[in-house]
Amino acid sequence: MLPHMLMMPHKNSITVESVSQDYPLEFEGDKTYWFTKDCIVYVKGTRYTKSDKKTRNFVMTCTFKKGFMTDGASAPEILSCIVPHIKQGNDTYNAAPFIHDGLYILRGEIDGANLTREECDDVLRGIWRCANMSRAIAGIADVGIHLVAGSSKHWGDDALDCKYLFKAKFKYQ
């Protein structure tokens, strides 16, 4: 590998530093989860953009309207012991697949930014790291994302008709 390639990422990337919400996430279901009231999740981190070779701080505000549906983490049942669909009482863990699904539904086109598919995956992995998932498990989950959700079928898929129930706003600090 050339020395200059070691210093600069070759693509846009996101690093998640923290995740918070004003109130606990309220949802119900089993393998398909729906929000029982409006919920907001804040994701803070940094974004590197290849086009201008800059890294900037951001806050992404994700709003789930009552009725938004998702399948949570789409891990195969055999792996659900290490990557469960949801974790009761762990809003940070649960926010990861919920936000990821919302970003995929919108094809990364949110207010204030157009995120690449890889950046949407960075958000999922980064939030899970904030939820204390080990780097190894998050890495394995990332490989699974590319295998399962990597097809063009998932990018922009709104089979549950929830596009209008998820909004994300991306703001540089």
PDB file of C-alpha atoms in Angstrom:
ATOM      1  CA  MET A   1       0.000   0.000   0.000  1.00  0.00           C
ATOM      2  CA  LEU A   2       1.286   3.456  -0.855  1.00  0.00           C
ATOM      3  CA  PRO A   3       2.169   5.759   2.084  1.00  0.00           C
ATOM      4  CA  HIS A   4      -0.366   8.453   1.078  1.00  0.00           C
ATOM      5  CA  MET A   5      -3.169   5.856   1.155  1.00  0.00           C
ATOM      6  CA  LEU A   6      -2.400   5.149   4.804  1.00  0.00           C
ATOM      7  CA  MET A   7      -2.961   8.770   5.775  1.00  0.00           C
ATOM      8  CA  MET A   8      -6.281   9.532   4.062  1.00  0.00           C
ATOM      9  CA  PRO A   9      -9.410   7.416   3.945  1.00  0.00           C
ATOM     10  CA  HIS A  10     -10.411   6.447   0.410  1.00  0.00           C
ATOM     11  CA  LYS A  11     -14.128   7.068   1.015  1.00  0.00           C
ATOM     12  CA  ASN A  12     -16.526   9.057   3.137  1.00  0.00           C
ATOM     13  CA  SER A  13     -16.778   7.738   6.676  1.00  0.00           C
ATOM     14  CA  ILE A  14     -18.614   8.383   9.921  1.00  0.00           C
ATOM     15  CA  THR A  15     -17.435   7.848  13.476  1.00  0.00           C
ATOM     16  CA  VAL A  16     -20.162   7.848  16.137  1.00  0.00           C
ATOM     17  CA  GLU A  17     -19.127   9.297  19.486  1.00  0.00           C
ATOM     18  CA  SER A  18     -22.393   9.356  21.449  1.00  0.00           C
ATOM     19  CA  VAL A  19     -26.091   8.524  21.251  1.00  0.00           C
ATOM     20  CA  SER A  20     -28.889   9.944  23.383  1.00  0.00           C
ATOM     21  CA  GLN A  21     -32.632  10.516  23.470  1.00  0.00           C
ATOM     22  CA  ASP A  22     -34.933  12.733  25.521  1.00  0.00           C
ATOM     23  CA  TYR A  23     -37.192   9.844  26.550  1.00  0.00           C
ATOM     24  CA  PRO A  24     -36.969   6.034  26.381  1.00  0.00           C
ATOM     25  CA  LEU A  25     -37.800   4.512  23.002  1.00  0.00           C
ATOM     26  CA  GLU A  26     -41.331   3.170  23.126  1.00  0.00           C
ATOM     27  CA  PHE A  27     -42.137   0.297  20.793  1.00  0.00           C
ATOM     28  CA  GLU A  28     -43.908  -3.052  20.784  1.00  0.00           C
ATOM     29  CA  GLY A  29     -43.726  -6.227  18.776  1.00  0.00           C
ATOM     30  CA  ASP A  30     -41.891  -9.459  18.220  1.00  0.00           C
ATOM     31  CA  LYS A  31     -39.608  -9.598  15.161  1.00  0.00           C
ATOM     32  CA  THR A  32     -41.516  -6.652  13.703  1.00  0.00           C
ATOM     33  CA  TYR A  33     -41.441  -3.666  16.023  1.00  0.00           C
ATOM     34  CA  TRP A  34     -43.546  -0.528  15.783  1.00  0.00           C
ATOM     35  CA  PHE A  35     -43.214   2.722  17.686  1.00  0.00           C
ATOM     36  CA  THR A  36     -46.110   3.432  20.050  1.00  0.00           C
ATOM     37  CA  LYS A  37     -45.260   7.139  20.293  1.00  0.00           C
ATOM     38  CA  ASP A  38     -42.985   9.652  18.585  1.00  0.00           C
ATOM     39  CA  CYS A  39     -39.324   9.221  19.583  1.00  0.00           C
ATOM     40  CA  ILE A  40     -36.188  11.242  18.881  1.00  0.00           C
ATOM     41  CA  VAL A  41     -32.602   9.949  18.945  1.00  0.00           C
ATOM     42  CA  TYR A  42     -29.508  12.163  18.695  1.00  0.00           C
ATOM     43  CA  VAL A  43     -26.300  10.827  17.200  1.00  0.00           C
ATOM     44  CA  LYS A  44     -23.092  12.836  17.601  1.00  0.00           C
ATOM     45  CA  GLY A  45     -19.829  12.141  15.869  1.00  0.00           C
ATOM     46  CA  THR A  46     -17.482  13.102  13.078  1.00  0.00           C
ATOM     47  CA  ARG A  47     -17.771  12.757   9.320  1.00  0.00           C
ATOM     48  CA  TYR A  48     -14.867  12.618   6.915  1.00  0.00           C
ATOM     49  CA  THR A  49     -15.752  13.631   3.352  1.00  0.00           C
ATOM     50  CA  LYS A  50     -13.389  12.567   0.609  1.00  0.00           C
ATOM     51  CA  SER A  51     -14.435  15.381  -1.760  1.00  0.00           C
ATOM     52  CA  ASP A  52     -12.940  18.117   0.441  1.00  0.00           C
ATOM     53  CA  LYS A  53     -10.722  15.903   2.628  1.00  0.00           C
ATOM     54  CA  LYS A  54     -12.226  17.362   5.821  1.00  0.00           C
ATOM     55  CA  THR A  55     -13.387  15.867   9.075  1.00  0.00           C
ATOM     56  CA  ARG A  56     -16.178  17.760  10.825  1.00  0.00           C
ATOM     57  CA  ASN A  57     -18.294  17.262  13.949  1.00  0.00           C
ATOM     58  CA  PHE A  58     -21.999  16.629  13.432  1.00  0.00           C
ATOM     59  CA  VAL A  59     -25.259  15.990  15.210  1.00  0.00           C
ATOM     60  CA  MET A  60     -27.862  13.839  13.484  1.00  0.00           C
ATOM     61  CA  THR A  61     -31.384  14.113  14.868  1.00  0.00           C
ATOM     62  CA  CYS A  62     -33.498  11.053  14.017  1.00  0.00           C
ATOM     63  CA  THR A  63     -37.247  11.281  14.525  1.00  0.00           C
ATOM     64  CA  PHE A  64     -39.438   8.193  14.541  1.00  0.00           C
ATOM     65  CA  LYS A  65     -43.152   8.903  14.273  1.00  0.00           C
ATOM     66  CA  LYS A  66     -45.687   6.689  16.004  1.00  0.00           C
ATOM     67  CA  GLY A  67     -46.245   3.660  13.763  1.00  0.00           C
ATOM     68  CA  PHE A  68     -42.712   3.430  12.290  1.00  0.00           C
ATOM     69  CA  MET A  69     -41.963  -0.282  11.825  1.00  0.00           C
ATOM     70  CA  THR A  70     -38.713  -2.204  11.615  1.00  0.00           C
ATOM     71  CA  ASP A  71     -37.442  -5.726  12.142  1.00  0.00           C
ATOM     72  CA  GLY A  72     -34.673  -4.565  14.474  1.00  0.00           C
ATOM     73  CA  ALA A  73     -31.304  -6.190  13.845  1.00  0.00           C
ATOM     74  CA  SER A  74     -31.778  -8.622  10.965  1.00  0.00           C
ATOM     75  CA  ALA A  75     -29.357 -11.239  12.221  1.00  0.00           C
ATOM     76  CA  PRO A  76     -30.031 -14.909  11.414  1.00  0.00           C
ATOM     77  CA  GLU A  77     -31.607 -16.763  14.359  1.00  0.00           C
ATOM     78  CA  ILE A  78     -28.414 -18.762  14.939  1.00  0.00           C
ATOM     79  CA  LEU A  79     -26.602 -15.478  15.721  1.00  0.00           C
ATOM     80  CA  SER A  80     -29.410 -13.843  17.693  1.00  0.00           C
ATOM     81  CA  CYS A  81     -27.695 -14.728  20.973  1.00  0.00           C
ATOM     82  CA  ILE A  82     -24.855 -12.308  20.138  1.00  0.00           C
ATOM     83  CA  VAL A  83     -26.773  -9.878  17.876  1.00  0.00           C
ATOM     84  CA  PRO A  84     -30.388  -9.969  19.041  1.00  0.00           C
ATOM     85  CA  HIS A  85     -33.155  -8.231  17.094  1.00  0.00           C
ATOM     86  CA  ILE A  86     -33.553  -5.888  20.070  1.00  0.00           C
ATOM     87  CA  LYS A  87     -32.288  -5.724  23.655  1.00  0.00           C
ATOM     88  CA  GLN A  88     -34.992  -4.920  26.175  1.00  0.00           C
ATOM     89  CA  GLY A  89     -34.011  -1.840  28.174  1.00  0.00           C
ATOM     90  CA  ASN A  90     -31.023  -0.913  25.984  1.00  0.00           C
ATOM     91  CA  ASP A  91     -32.136   2.077  23.934  1.00  0.00           C
ATOM     92  CA  THR A  92     -28.655   2.701  22.547  1.00  0.00           C
ATOM     93  CA  TYR A  93     -28.393  -0.820  21.150  1.00  0.00           C
ATOM     94  CA  ASN A  94     -31.951  -0.657  19.770  1.00  0.00           C
ATOM     95  CA  ALA A  95     -31.423   2.763  18.181  1.00  0.00           C
ATOM     96  CA  ALA A  96     -28.738   1.275  15.899  1.00  0.00           C
ATOM     97  CA  PRO A  97     -30.895  -1.017  13.731  1.00  0.00           C
ATOM     98  CA  PHE A  98     -33.892   1.333  13.916  1.00  0.00           C
ATOM     99  CA  ILE A  99     -31.841   4.277  12.595  1.00  0.00           C
ATOM    100  CA  HIS A 100     -30.044   2.051  10.088  1.00  0.00           C
ATOM    101  CA  ASP A 101     -33.367   0.844   8.673  1.00  0.00           C
ATOM    102  CA  GLY A 102     -34.636   4.426   8.444  1.00  0.00           C
ATOM    103  CA  LEU A 103     -31.489   5.593   6.671  1.00  0.00           C
ATOM    104  CA  TYR A 104     -31.703   2.663   4.226  1.00  0.00           C
ATOM    105  CA  ILE A 105     -35.377   3.399   3.503  1.00  0.00           C
ATOM    106  CA  LEU A 106     -34.354   6.963   2.579  1.00  0.00           C
ATOM    107  CA  ARG A 107     -31.286   5.770   0.654  1.00  0.00           C
ATOM    108  CA  GLY A 108     -29.199   8.028   2.910  1.00  0.00           C
ATOM    109  CA  GLU A 109     -30.882  11.165   1.527  1.00  0.00           C
ATOM    110  CA  ILE A 110     -31.608  13.146   4.681  1.00  0.00           C
ATOM    111  CA  ASP A 111     -31.969  16.814   5.551  1.00  0.00           C
ATOM    112  CA  GLY A 112     -28.459  18.293   5.547  1.00  0.00           C
ATOM    113  CA  ALA A 113     -26.549  15.377   3.991  1.00  0.00           C
ATOM    114  CA  ASN A 114     -26.613  12.594   1.465  1.00  0.00           C
ATOM    115  CA  LEU A 115     -25.007   9.649   3.212  1.00  0.00           C
ATOM    116  CA  THR A 116     -23.495   6.769   1.303  1.00  0.00           C
ATOM    117  CA  ARG A 117     -24.571   3.235   2.049  1.00  0.00           C
ATOM    118  CA  GLU A 118     -21.225   2.671   3.763  1.00  0.00           C
ATOM    119  CA  GLU A 119     -21.789   5.719   5.983  1.00  0.00           C
ATOM    120  CA  CYS A 120     -25.218   4.360   6.980  1.00  0.00           C
ATOM    121  CA  ASP A 121     -23.453   1.112   7.924  1.00  0.00           C
ATOM    122  CA  ASP A 122     -20.845   3.159   9.861  1.00  0.00           C
ATOM    123  CA  VAL A 123     -23.710   4.679  11.876  1.00  0.00           C
ATOM    124  CA  LEU A 124     -25.078   1.240  12.798  1.00  0.00           C
ATOM    125  CA  ARG A 125     -21.693  -0.128  13.800  1.00  0.00           C
ATOM    126  CA  GLY A 126     -20.769   3.079  15.661  1.00  0.00           C
ATOM    127  CA  ILE A 127     -23.976   3.148  17.695  1.00  0.00           C
ATOM    128  CA  TRP A 128     -23.475  -0.496  18.634  1.00  0.00           C
ATOM    129  CA  ARG A 129     -19.971   0.340  19.803  1.00  0.00           C
ATOM    130  CA  CYS A 130     -21.522   3.110  21.971  1.00  0.00           C
ATOM    131  CA  ALA A 131     -23.812   0.379  23.374  1.00  0.00           C
ATOM    132  CA  ASN A 132     -20.676  -1.521  24.472  1.00  0.00           C
ATOM    133  CA  MET A 133     -20.788  -4.153  21.726  1.00  0.00           C
ATOM    134  CA  SER A 134     -17.283  -5.523  21.283  1.00  0.00           C
ATOM    135  CA  ARG A 135     -15.311  -4.406  18.255  1.00  0.00           C
ATOM    136  CA  ALA A 136     -15.116  -8.045  17.098  1.00  0.00           C
ATOM    137  CA  ILE A 137     -18.886  -8.630  17.270  1.00  0.00           C
ATOM    138  CA  ALA A 138     -19.589  -5.252  15.623  1.00  0.00           C
ATOM    139  CA  GLY A 139     -17.153  -6.228  12.854  1.00  0.00           C
ATOM    140  CA  ILE A 140     -18.823  -9.613  12.356  1.00  0.00           C
ATOM    141  CA  ALA A 141     -22.225  -7.884  12.283  1.00  0.00           C
ATOM    142  CA  ASP A 142     -20.858  -5.485   9.667  1.00  0.00           C
ATOM    143  CA  VAL A 143     -19.851  -8.423   7.448  1.00  0.00           C
ATOM    144  CA  GLY A 144     -23.366  -9.820   7.911  1.00  0.00           C
ATOM    145  CA  ILE A 145     -24.863  -6.486   6.869  1.00  0.00           C
ATOM    146  CA  HIS A 146     -22.908  -6.590   3.634  1.00  0.00           C
ATOM    147  CA  LEU A 147     -23.983 -10.182   2.975  1.00  0.00           C
ATOM    148  CA  VAL A 148     -27.667  -9.796   3.907  1.00  0.00           C
ATOM    149  CA  ALA A 149     -28.463  -6.139   3.260  1.00  0.00           C
ATOM    150  CA  GLY A 150     -25.801  -5.669   0.620  1.00  0.00           C
ATOM    151  CA  SER A 151     -28.121  -6.311  -2.279  1.00  0.00           C
ATOM    152  CA  SER A 152     -29.737  -3.437  -4.122  1.00  0.00           C
ATOM    153  CA  LYS A 153     -33.070  -4.846  -2.911  1.00  0.00           C
ATOM    154  CA  HIS A 154     -32.515  -3.474   0.626  1.00  0.00           C
ATOM    155  CA  TRP A 155     -31.215  -0.005  -0.286  1.00  0.00           C
ATOM    156  CA  GLY A 156     -34.378   2.090  -0.561  1.00  0.00           C
ATOM    157  CA  ASP A 157     -36.702  -0.794   0.385  1.00  0.00           C
ATOM    158  CA  ASP A 158     -39.834   0.479   2.125  1.00  0.00           C
ATOM    159  CA  ALA A 159     -41.858  -2.747   2.208  1.00  0.00           C
ATOM    160  CA  LEU A 160     -43.434  -1.714   5.537  1.00  0.00           C
ATOM    161  CA  ASP A 161     -44.498   1.671   4.080  1.00  0.00           C
ATOM    162  CA  CYS A 162     -42.726   3.723   6.758  1.00  0.00           C
ATOM    163  CA  LYS A 163     -40.776   6.239   4.701  1.00  0.00           C
ATOM    164  CA  TYR A 164     -42.985   9.086   5.876  1.00  0.00           C
ATOM    165  CA  LEU A 165     -42.596   8.051   9.545  1.00  0.00           C
ATOM    166  CA  PHE A 166     -38.805   8.557   9.770  1.00  0.00           C
ATOM    167  CA  LYS A 167     -36.911  11.811   9.414  1.00  0.00           C
ATOM    168  CA  ALA A 168     -33.253  12.541   9.969  1.00  0.00           C
ATOM    169  CA  LYS A 169     -31.543  15.914  10.075  1.00  0.00           C
ATOM    170  CA  PHE A 170     -27.782  16.144   9.772  1.00  0.00           C
ATOM    171  CA  LYS A 171     -26.103  19.314  11.027  1.00  0.00           C
ATOM    172  CA  TYR A 172     -22.417  20.141  11.161  1.00  0.00           C
ATOM    173  CA  GLN A 173     -21.282  21.752  14.416  1.00  0.00           C
TER     174      GLN A 173
END
